[in-house]
């Protein structure tokens, strides 16, 4: 009906239609992790959680499906330019009732489809009103249904801090999206949002967690506040920040806000807008992948952002992963002797991961290790051989020379997230919980 | 020199009994072997003996393993023994023998340069891995009478490793997990303790139709499963890598409606 405004109302929609609209609207949120808290069921309801988290399926994009990821509503009053639900878009709209959310969560959970709920929302009326709706659903799920599985909720910037506090006592994880790496980017693309409003609930949650930890020391049965920690996500490639800027922001979030995870989301162009970049090559997935690799280096390998990048080298190497890239620029510290070097030094060798490094330390107590042993332990010798000695000897006589090694390390079939046997989202989530990394190593060889 | 082959039943009890009897022989371990059936190529100078499972002997080996090597190693050995690979019996036996000769017995599984220990480690990892896949990908369907029913087809005998997980999370549900390869059933009554039943109970599923809700929620989830993928990131190779094809026939979202 040309020229006529079709007002989409939510009342007459079936549960199937609502789920379609509100999961479609939620899919750009990256996190689907159910990790960070191990809790047994108390026998009176339904559910438990595993510290390592569980993926229950993998979608056609290869991403892990762990939680029922939905918006409460997409009837949003804001107009963020990168978002499909922005007010000025003409898209189908819907709103769940708290009961519908409980029903879906419980029925999916019983059948082992999901680990729990990830509830986010567009803004209806006001941030506080929206948070109240979320609170009502989560409260019902926890108390009426006695649901003890995983719950991740978004804290809506600008909502009443009281509400965030109360919700934190019901949720396992909370997240406030940073949206874009810098305040300028935010101002340009999300005119209704303000950096300050995003950082203050983040700070509040951080303080809540710290305080709760202290309480738990004194009263073992004090209710826990966001026990699986806080995460955030930012979109990369919608605004012009460099990798260096992104990593500095991430490092800050880890250090100053104690975040559990920072997620990077390659910008997917869903709206046409003069302020958004055209992305003829699709979302910048390789860039996103490098950022995740670097993120692990910060979290598990003892690296600092400034060691990886600088003002004068602001972006990651396209051909090499950040760890190999770092090693090649620091050939003076190599080769390291596997039977003597300390854990942190071994961890910096390309081809040696956290588990392998731990196994090396453990195994060498009962005798000197050989290259053969390293192979059994799970070291990727093809990559590591340039950087290590075993009992004073290198595996082959080889030149410690940047160009030569670079040529050998560049893997034409590099393991990109969109490659068939690549570094994968499962591994991403496993790194979070590295006890599990191991399980999959057996299959991936 | 004669070599001895102890033929044991393919079970934890059977293989532990074999280990017990191997010790009773008081001969060097390198001349004793434990296997699960007669070798195809009958060896010269080999003595074959059948050792039926014995609860007491098995329990004694289990106690020794736990006491000497710790719970973690015991669990690794149990996992290795759930493996589908026939060389598991020999690997476990030689691992236990090597372990009892060690000074630092608690670190047994750290000795990966011993080929038997490495093999146990590897087999345990395969089982743990497959058990974990089942914790992820197993799907319950609701029968008319409210019972949740799941069918699995694992390569290794993972059933007993996964039931405790579901018993803890679904304490108020009646549920059944059926290993259709071995034809064993784990039964969990609501608020009760779970137990295993072998054999012929498959009438259970056949006699009951699925509930009303089953159709509704399986359709809702299947639709969710399709919507949640971002089409600009389509990557079937990655999906296949993460979710091996062989699990899909048991999974609601991949089943034809
Ligand atoms: S607040 Fe912005 S990002 Fe969130 S749903 Fe509304 S328009 Fe989209």
XYZ file of C-alpha atoms and ligand atoms in Angstrom:
710
model
C 0.000 0.000 0.000
C 2.048 2.789 -1.440
C 2.384 5.866 0.707
C 0.471 4.486 3.626
C 2.171 3.847 6.880
C 1.552 0.357 8.087
C 1.656 0.421 11.818
C 2.952 -2.889 13.079
C 1.411 -3.822 16.352
C 2.574 -6.545 18.585
C -0.695 -7.799 20.103
C -1.834 -10.105 17.386
C 1.490 -11.798 16.764
C 1.994 -15.461 17.522
C 4.831 -16.689 19.696
C 6.491 -18.037 16.557
C 6.372 -14.617 14.863
C 7.661 -12.841 17.940
C 10.522 -15.268 18.346
C 11.398 -14.805 14.677
C 11.484 -11.018 14.938
C 13.173 -10.769 18.311
C 15.876 -13.342 17.696
C 16.616 -11.868 14.298
C 16.968 -8.506 16.011
C 19.308 -9.923 18.653
C 21.646 -11.897 16.440
C 24.241 -9.175 15.969
C 25.167 -9.341 19.611
C 28.302 -11.442 19.632
C 28.393 -13.048 23.011
C 26.676 -16.330 23.429
C 28.995 -17.581 26.099
C 27.584 -19.424 29.087
C 30.868 -19.581 30.959
C 32.289 -18.135 34.126
C 30.250 -19.749 36.842
C 29.952 -23.325 38.021
C 26.850 -23.975 40.082
C 25.162 -27.247 40.845
C 21.422 -27.532 40.920
C 19.872 -27.413 44.395
C 17.367 -30.134 43.545
C 14.290 -27.923 43.844
C 14.030 -26.582 40.324
C 15.721 -26.843 37.002
C 19.213 -26.060 35.842
C 22.850 -25.754 36.763
C 25.843 -24.067 35.172
C 29.311 -25.203 34.124
C 32.262 -22.910 34.587
C 33.457 -23.793 31.121
C 30.124 -23.063 29.488
C 28.432 -25.265 26.902
C 27.646 -24.749 23.231
C 24.490 -26.545 22.198
C 24.518 -26.030 18.496
C 26.284 -24.187 15.711
C 24.430 -22.035 13.249
C 25.023 -21.736 9.510
C 27.610 -19.034 10.272
C 29.544 -21.440 12.487
C 28.844 -19.430 15.625
C 28.112 -21.218 18.854
C 24.504 -21.264 20.018
C 24.518 -21.490 23.766
C 21.807 -19.172 25.008
C 18.332 -18.209 23.928
C 19.453 -14.871 22.572
C 16.524 -12.518 22.184
C 15.458 -8.940 22.628
C 12.613 -8.204 24.994
C 11.359 -5.759 22.421
C 12.581 -4.101 19.247
C 10.108 -1.240 19.523
C 12.990 1.091 20.149
C 12.845 4.856 20.613
C 16.524 5.349 19.759
C 18.022 5.771 16.347
C 21.473 4.207 16.294
C 22.624 4.312 12.710
C 24.225 0.874 12.585
C 21.225 -0.919 14.083
C 18.489 -2.710 12.188
C 15.971 -1.772 14.896
C 16.593 1.955 14.768
C 13.438 3.998 15.133
C 13.563 5.312 11.575
C 13.626 1.828 10.007
C 10.422 0.272 8.791
C 10.803 -3.246 10.142
C 8.362 -5.608 11.852
C 8.184 -4.908 15.571
C 7.296 -7.134 18.478
C 7.441 -7.339 22.260
C 7.463 -10.435 24.429
C 5.614 -10.791 27.696
C 7.653 -11.973 30.692
C 5.648 -15.202 30.669
C 6.519 -15.941 27.082
C 10.199 -15.482 27.852
C 9.960 -17.856 30.806
C 8.069 -20.428 28.778
C 10.589 -20.434 25.939
C 13.562 -20.587 28.280
C 12.224 -23.473 30.338
C 10.925 -25.513 27.428
C 14.130 -25.075 25.429
C 16.267 -25.803 28.450
C 14.490 -29.062 29.357
C 15.178 -30.363 25.882
C 18.853 -29.449 26.116
C 18.642 -26.887 23.318
C 20.184 -24.104 25.401
C 22.196 -23.267 28.521
C 19.994 -20.369 29.459
C 18.843 -16.938 28.474
C 20.577 -13.913 27.008
C 18.134 -11.068 27.289
C 18.742 -7.713 25.705
C 16.299 -5.077 24.559
C 15.592 -2.017 22.514
C 14.529 0.995 24.540
C 10.785 1.329 25.190
C 9.693 4.630 26.770
C 12.851 4.963 28.837
C 15.910 3.024 29.929
C 14.452 2.531 33.404
C 11.125 1.282 32.109
C 12.943 -1.150 29.830
C 15.082 -2.461 32.669
C 11.963 -2.991 34.747
C 10.529 -5.241 32.059
C 13.743 -7.211 31.902
C 13.801 -7.461 35.665
C 10.272 -8.775 35.790
C 11.028 -11.560 33.305
C 14.250 -12.613 34.984
C 12.739 -12.438 38.450
C 9.881 -14.673 37.423
C 12.243 -17.141 35.816
C 14.423 -17.367 38.907
C 11.706 -17.436 41.550
C 8.510 -18.855 40.074
C 10.196 -21.381 37.771
C 13.219 -21.871 40.015
C 15.479 -21.684 36.987
C 19.118 -22.186 37.962
C 20.671 -22.174 34.513
C 22.662 -19.347 32.991
C 21.259 -15.840 32.601
C 23.033 -13.028 30.818
C 21.293 -9.662 30.784
C 22.123 -6.345 29.268
C 22.300 -3.405 31.620
C 20.664 -0.523 29.826
C 22.732 2.676 30.072
C 20.810 5.417 31.792
C 18.560 3.067 33.791
C 18.031 3.539 37.525
C 21.149 2.145 39.302
C 18.888 0.527 41.918
C 17.436 -1.657 39.228
C 20.845 -2.666 37.947
C 21.797 -3.631 41.475
C 18.707 -5.819 41.890
C 19.098 -7.436 38.513
C 22.731 -8.209 39.259
C 21.595 -10.434 42.108
C 19.591 -12.577 39.686
C 21.860 -12.642 36.648
C 25.053 -14.609 36.094
C 26.564 -12.197 33.675
C 25.793 -8.610 32.832
C 27.080 -6.564 29.977
C 26.912 -2.977 28.888
C 27.833 -2.530 25.268
C 30.532 -0.021 24.574
C 29.138 -0.074 21.006
C 32.059 1.792 19.411
C 35.684 2.106 20.462
C 35.725 5.876 20.967
C 33.388 8.582 22.247
C 33.584 10.383 18.896
C 32.446 7.297 17.037
C 29.569 6.882 19.434
C 28.482 10.482 19.046
C 28.445 10.173 15.310
C 26.595 6.880 15.000
C 24.525 6.619 18.171
C 23.240 10.131 18.828
C 21.047 9.018 21.753
C 23.877 7.334 23.596
C 26.674 8.850 25.638
C 29.987 7.367 26.607
C 29.544 8.507 30.201
C 26.205 6.725 30.508
C 27.818 3.537 29.269
C 30.803 3.666 31.580
C 28.880 4.425 34.744
C 26.803 1.217 34.887
C 29.978 -0.641 33.928
C 31.686 0.871 36.938
C 28.683 0.150 39.119
C 28.674 -3.519 38.136
C 32.418 -3.760 38.704
C 32.057 -2.313 42.193
C 29.091 -4.563 42.884
C 31.164 -7.610 41.983
C 34.111 -6.577 44.144
C 31.901 -5.791 47.100
C 30.054 -9.058 46.698
C 33.304 -11.009 46.730
C 34.147 -9.453 50.062
C 30.714 -10.243 51.439
C 31.031 -13.818 50.309
C 34.221 -14.126 52.308
C 32.342 -13.143 55.439
C 28.954 -14.716 54.778
C 29.302 -17.769 52.650
C 25.624 -17.726 51.779
C 25.334 -14.107 50.767
C 23.537 -13.917 47.412
C 26.024 -13.575 44.589
C 26.163 -10.583 42.313
C 26.953 -11.186 38.628
C 29.091 -14.237 39.507
C 30.130 -14.925 35.895
C 31.449 -11.393 35.543
C 30.908 -8.570 33.171
C 31.512 -8.346 29.439
C 31.099 -5.797 26.690
C 31.300 -5.574 22.948
C 32.352 -3.053 20.376
C 31.750 -2.863 16.681
C 34.872 -2.674 14.554
C 34.971 -1.266 11.088
C 31.993 1.110 11.342
C 34.217 3.984 12.480
C 37.837 4.737 11.531
C 39.713 3.678 14.711
C 42.939 1.703 14.270
C 43.620 -1.711 15.784
C 45.983 0.029 18.176
C 43.180 2.242 19.480
C 40.853 -0.724 19.791
C 43.428 -2.763 21.723
C 44.251 0.127 24.036
C 40.566 0.476 24.836
C 40.260 -3.265 25.439
C 43.300 -3.308 27.689
C 41.855 -0.467 29.682
C 38.585 -2.273 30.090
C 40.376 -5.364 31.363
C 42.598 -3.456 33.727
C 40.371 -0.679 34.961
C 36.954 -2.305 34.795
C 37.936 -5.939 35.464
C 35.934 -7.122 32.498
C 35.773 -10.827 31.929
C 35.529 -10.531 28.181
C 35.632 -7.889 25.501
C 33.943 -8.952 22.267
C 34.712 -7.487 18.877
C 32.035 -7.510 16.288
C 32.927 -7.059 12.630
C 30.532 -4.440 11.358
C 27.714 -5.881 9.282
C 26.162 -3.257 7.087
C 22.401 -3.516 7.497
C 21.349 0.090 6.916
C 22.226 2.564 4.232
C 23.419 5.748 5.841
C 25.853 8.381 4.698
C 27.708 8.109 8.015
C 28.383 4.402 7.579
C 31.146 2.887 5.486
C 30.203 0.820 2.472
C 31.726 -2.602 2.867
C 31.845 -4.178 -0.547
C 34.007 -7.016 0.761
C 31.546 -7.916 3.509
C 32.178 -7.616 7.247
C 35.902 -7.241 8.172
C 36.245 -10.769 9.496
C 40.015 -11.069 9.202
C 40.442 -7.923 11.223
C 38.032 -9.188 13.850
C 39.989 -12.430 13.968
C 43.307 -10.653 14.554
C 41.718 -8.624 17.344
C 40.555 -11.791 19.068
C 43.995 -13.339 18.740
C 45.536 -10.249 20.276
C 42.882 -10.231 22.970
C 43.999 -13.710 24.093
C 47.558 -12.525 24.168
C 46.478 -9.852 26.627
C 44.430 -12.177 28.766
C 46.416 -15.399 28.852
C 49.882 -14.789 27.511
C 51.021 -11.815 29.548
C 51.309 -9.394 26.634
C 50.578 -5.666 26.764
C 48.839 -3.861 23.926
C 51.872 -1.599 23.499
C 54.114 -4.569 22.818
C 51.933 -5.605 19.927
C 51.181 -2.308 18.255
C 52.167 1.352 18.421
C 51.234 4.767 17.033
C 53.603 4.148 14.172
C 52.452 0.553 13.561
C 48.778 0.920 14.348
C 47.340 -2.149 12.594
C 47.903 -5.886 12.754
C 49.797 -7.756 10.113
C 47.399 -9.324 7.684
C 49.628 -12.286 6.981
C 50.809 -13.221 10.435
C 49.056 -13.723 13.717
C 50.037 -11.152 16.363
C 52.114 -13.604 18.373
C 54.284 -14.700 15.445
C 54.529 -11.091 14.400
C 55.798 -10.105 17.835
C 58.316 -12.975 17.900
C 59.736 -11.991 14.537
C 60.311 -8.479 15.724
C 62.097 -9.811 18.822
C 64.423 -12.430 17.442
C 67.040 -11.308 19.974
C 65.206 -13.209 22.751
C 65.187 -16.476 20.796
C 65.889 -19.355 20.684
C 64.756 -20.346 24.163
C 65.760 -23.606 25.797
C 62.660 -25.679 26.481
C 64.215 -27.542 29.389
C 65.178 -24.408 31.277
C 63.168 -21.361 30.228
C 60.465 -20.184 32.623
C 56.761 -20.568 31.918
C 56.231 -17.010 30.719
C 59.080 -17.209 28.255
C 57.850 -20.500 26.850
C 54.370 -19.057 26.520
C 55.698 -16.468 24.102
C 56.982 -19.021 21.614
C 54.830 -19.270 18.476
C 53.295 -22.718 18.223
C 53.076 -23.192 21.979
C 49.741 -22.544 23.659
C 48.785 -22.284 27.308
C 48.091 -25.998 27.735
C 51.270 -27.056 25.981
C 53.329 -24.652 28.056
C 51.795 -26.048 31.237
C 52.431 -29.595 30.092
C 56.045 -28.777 29.272
C 56.654 -27.454 32.762
C 55.031 -30.523 34.261
C 56.664 -33.109 31.990
C 60.202 -31.796 32.221
C 60.263 -32.474 35.953
C 60.677 -36.149 35.162
C 63.506 -35.725 32.671
C 64.793 -33.642 29.786
C 62.353 -33.223 26.949
C 63.120 -33.964 23.316
C 61.427 -32.653 20.169
C 59.522 -35.897 20.029
C 58.123 -35.296 23.491
C 57.101 -31.791 22.488
C 55.144 -33.186 19.607
C 53.256 -35.522 21.924
C 52.577 -32.666 24.279
C 50.829 -30.819 21.484
C 53.401 -28.234 20.412
C 53.104 -27.203 16.764
C 56.725 -27.825 15.877
C 56.328 -26.515 12.365
C 55.947 -23.076 13.906
C 57.949 -23.438 17.088
C 61.117 -24.914 15.621
C 62.645 -21.539 14.724
C 62.357 -20.309 18.269
C 63.408 -23.168 20.523
C 66.187 -25.540 21.456
C 65.930 -28.878 23.259
C 69.038 -29.700 25.242
C 70.934 -26.985 23.432
C 70.093 -28.147 19.937
C 67.672 -26.789 17.399
C 65.493 -29.241 15.579
C 67.118 -28.474 12.239
C 69.970 -26.127 11.530
C 68.050 -22.976 10.671
C 68.730 -19.317 10.230
C 67.425 -16.940 12.866
C 66.570 -14.373 10.285
C 63.382 -12.414 9.998
C 62.661 -12.728 6.279
C 63.506 -16.366 6.147
C 61.308 -17.307 9.100
C 58.486 -15.085 7.951
C 58.354 -16.885 4.657
C 58.135 -20.183 6.470
C 55.539 -19.075 8.977
C 53.103 -17.582 6.555
C 50.582 -20.234 6.208
C 48.787 -19.952 2.959
C 45.969 -21.974 4.370
C 45.849 -19.835 7.442
C 43.332 -20.689 9.997
C 40.867 -17.936 9.632
C 37.520 -18.080 11.296
C 35.949 -18.639 7.935
C 38.394 -21.318 6.992
C 37.451 -24.911 7.298
C 39.862 -26.020 9.986
C 40.527 -22.708 11.501
C 40.702 -20.913 14.734
C 37.117 -21.048 15.571
C 34.476 -19.558 17.696
C 34.481 -22.643 19.770
C 38.132 -22.110 20.447
C 37.403 -18.524 21.237
C 34.993 -19.546 23.876
C 37.320 -22.270 25.010
C 40.075 -19.874 25.647
C 37.755 -18.250 28.052
C 37.687 -21.473 29.902
C 40.873 -23.117 29.007
C 40.213 -26.339 30.847
C 38.179 -27.298 27.830
C 40.611 -26.319 25.138
C 42.066 -29.704 25.602
C 38.961 -31.664 24.759
C 38.895 -30.290 21.336
C 42.602 -30.605 20.709
C 42.121 -34.309 20.367
C 39.765 -33.891 17.460
C 41.510 -31.058 15.748
C 44.829 -32.879 16.017
C 60.363 -67.334 26.642
C 56.668 -67.743 27.099
C 54.311 -64.841 26.797
C 51.014 -64.811 28.644
C 47.788 -63.426 27.231
C 45.010 -62.804 29.721
C 41.689 -62.622 27.951
C 39.250 -60.410 29.815
C 35.724 -59.153 29.475
C 35.365 -55.727 27.889
C 34.340 -53.839 31.000
C 35.951 -51.922 33.833
C 35.444 -54.906 36.091
C 36.781 -57.360 33.536
C 39.966 -55.451 32.801
C 40.666 -54.611 36.432
C 40.316 -58.303 37.209
C 42.885 -59.001 34.513
C 45.302 -56.558 36.098
C 44.822 -58.195 39.483
C 45.517 -61.630 38.044
C 48.531 -60.369 36.111
C 50.057 -59.293 39.437
C 49.293 -62.682 40.963
C 51.398 -64.352 38.272
C 54.571 -62.803 39.674
C 56.235 -62.663 36.289
C 57.820 -59.682 34.530
C 55.114 -57.367 33.178
C 56.621 -57.275 29.729
C 55.740 -60.922 29.294
C 52.121 -60.538 30.323
C 49.468 -58.945 28.134
C 45.819 -58.237 28.607
C 43.491 -58.500 25.657
C 39.757 -58.524 25.088
C 39.486 -61.560 22.885
C 41.720 -64.063 21.205
C 44.269 -62.660 18.851
C 43.710 -63.282 15.171
C 47.222 -64.485 14.625
C 47.766 -67.021 17.312
C 51.309 -66.635 18.567
C 53.789 -69.383 19.127
C 54.897 -69.879 22.708
C 51.948 -67.831 23.868
C 49.778 -69.022 26.701
C 46.172 -67.832 26.498
C 44.039 -67.792 29.610
C 40.513 -66.567 30.054
C 39.874 -64.510 33.188
C 36.219 -63.948 34.019
C 35.389 -60.723 35.859
C 35.554 -60.842 39.631
C 34.000 -58.061 41.636
C 36.360 -58.342 44.602
C 39.530 -58.360 42.546
C 38.322 -55.448 40.455
C 37.429 -53.423 43.543
C 40.845 -54.029 44.976
C 42.553 -52.728 41.826
C 40.253 -49.699 41.791
C 41.159 -48.929 45.406
C 44.865 -49.220 44.678
C 44.607 -46.934 41.653
C 42.727 -44.270 43.598
C 44.989 -44.487 46.630
C 48.267 -44.504 44.746
C 47.573 -42.227 41.798
C 44.670 -40.062 42.944
C 41.115 -39.463 41.742
C 42.086 -37.616 38.616
C 44.168 -40.462 37.242
C 41.475 -42.922 38.223
C 38.973 -40.951 36.191
C 41.364 -40.874 33.228
C 41.699 -44.650 33.447
C 37.928 -45.133 33.620
C 37.546 -42.948 30.569
C 40.230 -44.854 28.706
C 38.449 -48.091 29.533
C 35.209 -46.763 28.068
C 36.993 -46.451 24.740
C 35.990 -48.395 21.676
C 39.627 -49.306 20.995
C 40.654 -52.846 21.959
C 44.237 -51.908 22.887
C 42.879 -50.006 25.905
C 43.219 -53.028 28.218
C 46.920 -53.482 27.557
C 47.560 -49.728 27.730
C 45.856 -49.414 31.117
C 47.584 -52.477 32.516
C 51.031 -51.250 31.509
C 50.238 -47.773 32.749
C 49.299 -49.101 36.180
C 52.426 -51.252 36.242
C 54.637 -48.315 35.244
C 52.889 -46.122 37.801
C 53.405 -48.448 40.734
C 57.142 -48.434 39.994
C 57.296 -44.635 40.043
C 58.577 -42.490 42.867
C 56.127 -39.666 42.290
C 52.987 -41.739 41.803
C 50.658 -38.750 41.838
C 52.183 -37.487 38.629
C 51.674 -40.687 36.685
C 49.788 -39.086 33.814
C 52.523 -36.509 33.342
C 54.877 -39.166 31.949
C 53.774 -38.776 28.393
C 56.980 -40.140 26.941
C 55.909 -43.629 28.086
C 53.913 -44.929 25.099
C 51.336 -46.766 27.237
C 50.690 -43.760 29.437
C 50.447 -41.603 26.372
C 47.935 -44.018 24.911
C 45.792 -43.957 28.060
C 45.939 -40.192 28.021
C 44.844 -40.169 24.405
C 42.023 -42.684 24.839
C 40.763 -40.839 27.905
C 40.761 -37.669 25.883
C 38.752 -39.251 23.083
C 36.121 -40.419 25.540
C 36.009 -37.137 27.429
C 35.712 -35.382 24.160
C 32.855 -37.481 22.940
C 31.101 -37.260 26.298
C 31.351 -33.518 26.064
C 29.863 -33.539 22.577
C 26.905 -35.411 23.997
C 26.440 -32.972 26.816
C 26.240 -30.332 24.128
C 24.294 -32.002 21.368
C 22.018 -34.540 23.028
C 18.358 -33.636 22.559
C 15.402 -34.649 24.651
C 11.969 -35.053 23.195
C 8.925 -35.017 25.390
C 6.661 -38.043 25.250
C 2.920 -37.886 25.815
C 3.345 -38.982 29.409
C 5.790 -36.151 30.104
C 8.952 -38.266 30.062
C 11.952 -36.694 28.346
C 13.552 -39.151 25.978
C 16.917 -38.913 24.232
C 18.670 -41.277 21.849
C 22.435 -41.270 21.366
C 24.829 -43.277 19.205
C 28.308 -42.785 20.666
C 31.469 -44.536 19.480
C 32.799 -44.863 23.024
C 30.739 -45.933 25.987
C 30.027 -42.443 27.304
C 26.586 -42.915 28.832
C 27.648 -43.170 32.467
C 29.837 -40.098 32.094
C 27.015 -37.890 30.931
C 24.040 -38.941 33.051
C 25.210 -37.239 36.274
C 25.269 -33.943 34.426
C 21.654 -34.263 33.379
C 20.549 -35.704 36.713
C 21.919 -32.613 38.437
C 20.287 -30.218 36.049
C 16.897 -31.873 35.638
C 16.190 -33.278 39.121
C 12.414 -32.991 38.819
C 12.130 -34.620 35.408
C 11.596 -38.227 34.470
C 14.116 -38.779 31.749
C 15.638 -41.598 29.745
C 18.822 -41.613 27.679
C 19.112 -44.523 25.292
C 22.438 -45.605 23.799
C 21.138 -47.289 20.687
C 24.518 -48.789 19.761
C 24.934 -50.767 22.994
C 21.235 -50.877 23.755
C 21.573 -49.518 27.259
C 19.239 -47.090 28.945
C 19.891 -44.595 31.698
C 16.688 -44.081 33.640
C 16.154 -41.067 35.848
C 12.962 -40.913 37.897
C 11.925 -37.452 39.089
C 13.524 -36.688 42.475
C 15.185 -40.096 42.429
C 18.527 -41.746 41.728
C 19.334 -42.754 38.174
C 20.194 -46.299 37.145
C 21.155 -48.278 34.060
C 19.035 -50.854 32.314
C 20.421 -53.104 29.613
C 18.635 -54.530 26.653
C 15.149 -54.837 25.666
C 13.360 -51.774 26.923
C 12.980 -50.069 23.605
C 9.271 -50.631 23.699
C 9.322 -47.614 25.928
C 9.669 -45.154 23.123
C 7.659 -47.070 20.594
C 4.642 -47.223 22.842
C 4.427 -43.512 23.426
C 3.733 -40.775 20.970
C 5.317 -37.374 21.417
C 3.451 -34.746 23.403
C 1.602 -31.744 21.998
C 4.251 -29.415 23.306
C 6.967 -31.386 21.576
C 5.844 -30.304 18.148
C 5.390 -26.699 19.193
C 8.754 -26.256 20.897
C 10.782 -28.219 18.399
C 9.392 -25.967 15.674
C 10.085 -22.846 17.695
C 13.648 -23.912 18.314
C 14.277 -24.938 14.738
C 13.082 -21.548 13.605
C 15.280 -19.829 16.199
C 18.227 -21.907 15.050
C 17.847 -20.609 11.509
C 17.196 -16.968 12.336
C 20.073 -16.555 14.744
C 22.749 -17.107 12.059
C 24.089 -14.000 10.324
C 23.856 -14.587 6.618
C 26.718 -12.196 5.778
C 28.935 -14.545 7.773
C 27.718 -17.840 6.342
C 30.300 -20.528 6.884
C 29.151 -24.092 6.514
C 32.699 -25.415 6.725
C 33.110 -23.940 10.148
C 29.719 -25.240 11.190
C 30.680 -28.726 10.072
C 33.922 -28.497 11.936
C 32.203 -27.504 15.157
C 29.270 -29.822 14.851
C 30.280 -33.097 13.205
C 27.714 -34.428 10.775
C 27.288 -37.711 12.608
C 25.572 -36.023 15.550
C 22.994 -34.288 13.439
C 20.655 -37.187 12.933
C 19.958 -37.072 16.668
C 19.426 -33.326 16.797
C 16.001 -31.720 16.672
C 17.059 -28.703 14.625
C 18.452 -30.888 11.836
C 15.597 -33.331 11.623
C 13.101 -33.167 8.787
C 9.699 -32.151 9.983
S 19.189 1.362 21.392
Fe 20.192 1.606 19.432
S 21.276 -0.330 19.175
Fe 19.744 -0.689 20.758
S 17.933 -1.459 19.675
Fe 17.710 0.740 19.844
S 18.536 1.542 17.951
Fe 19.270 -0.528 18.160
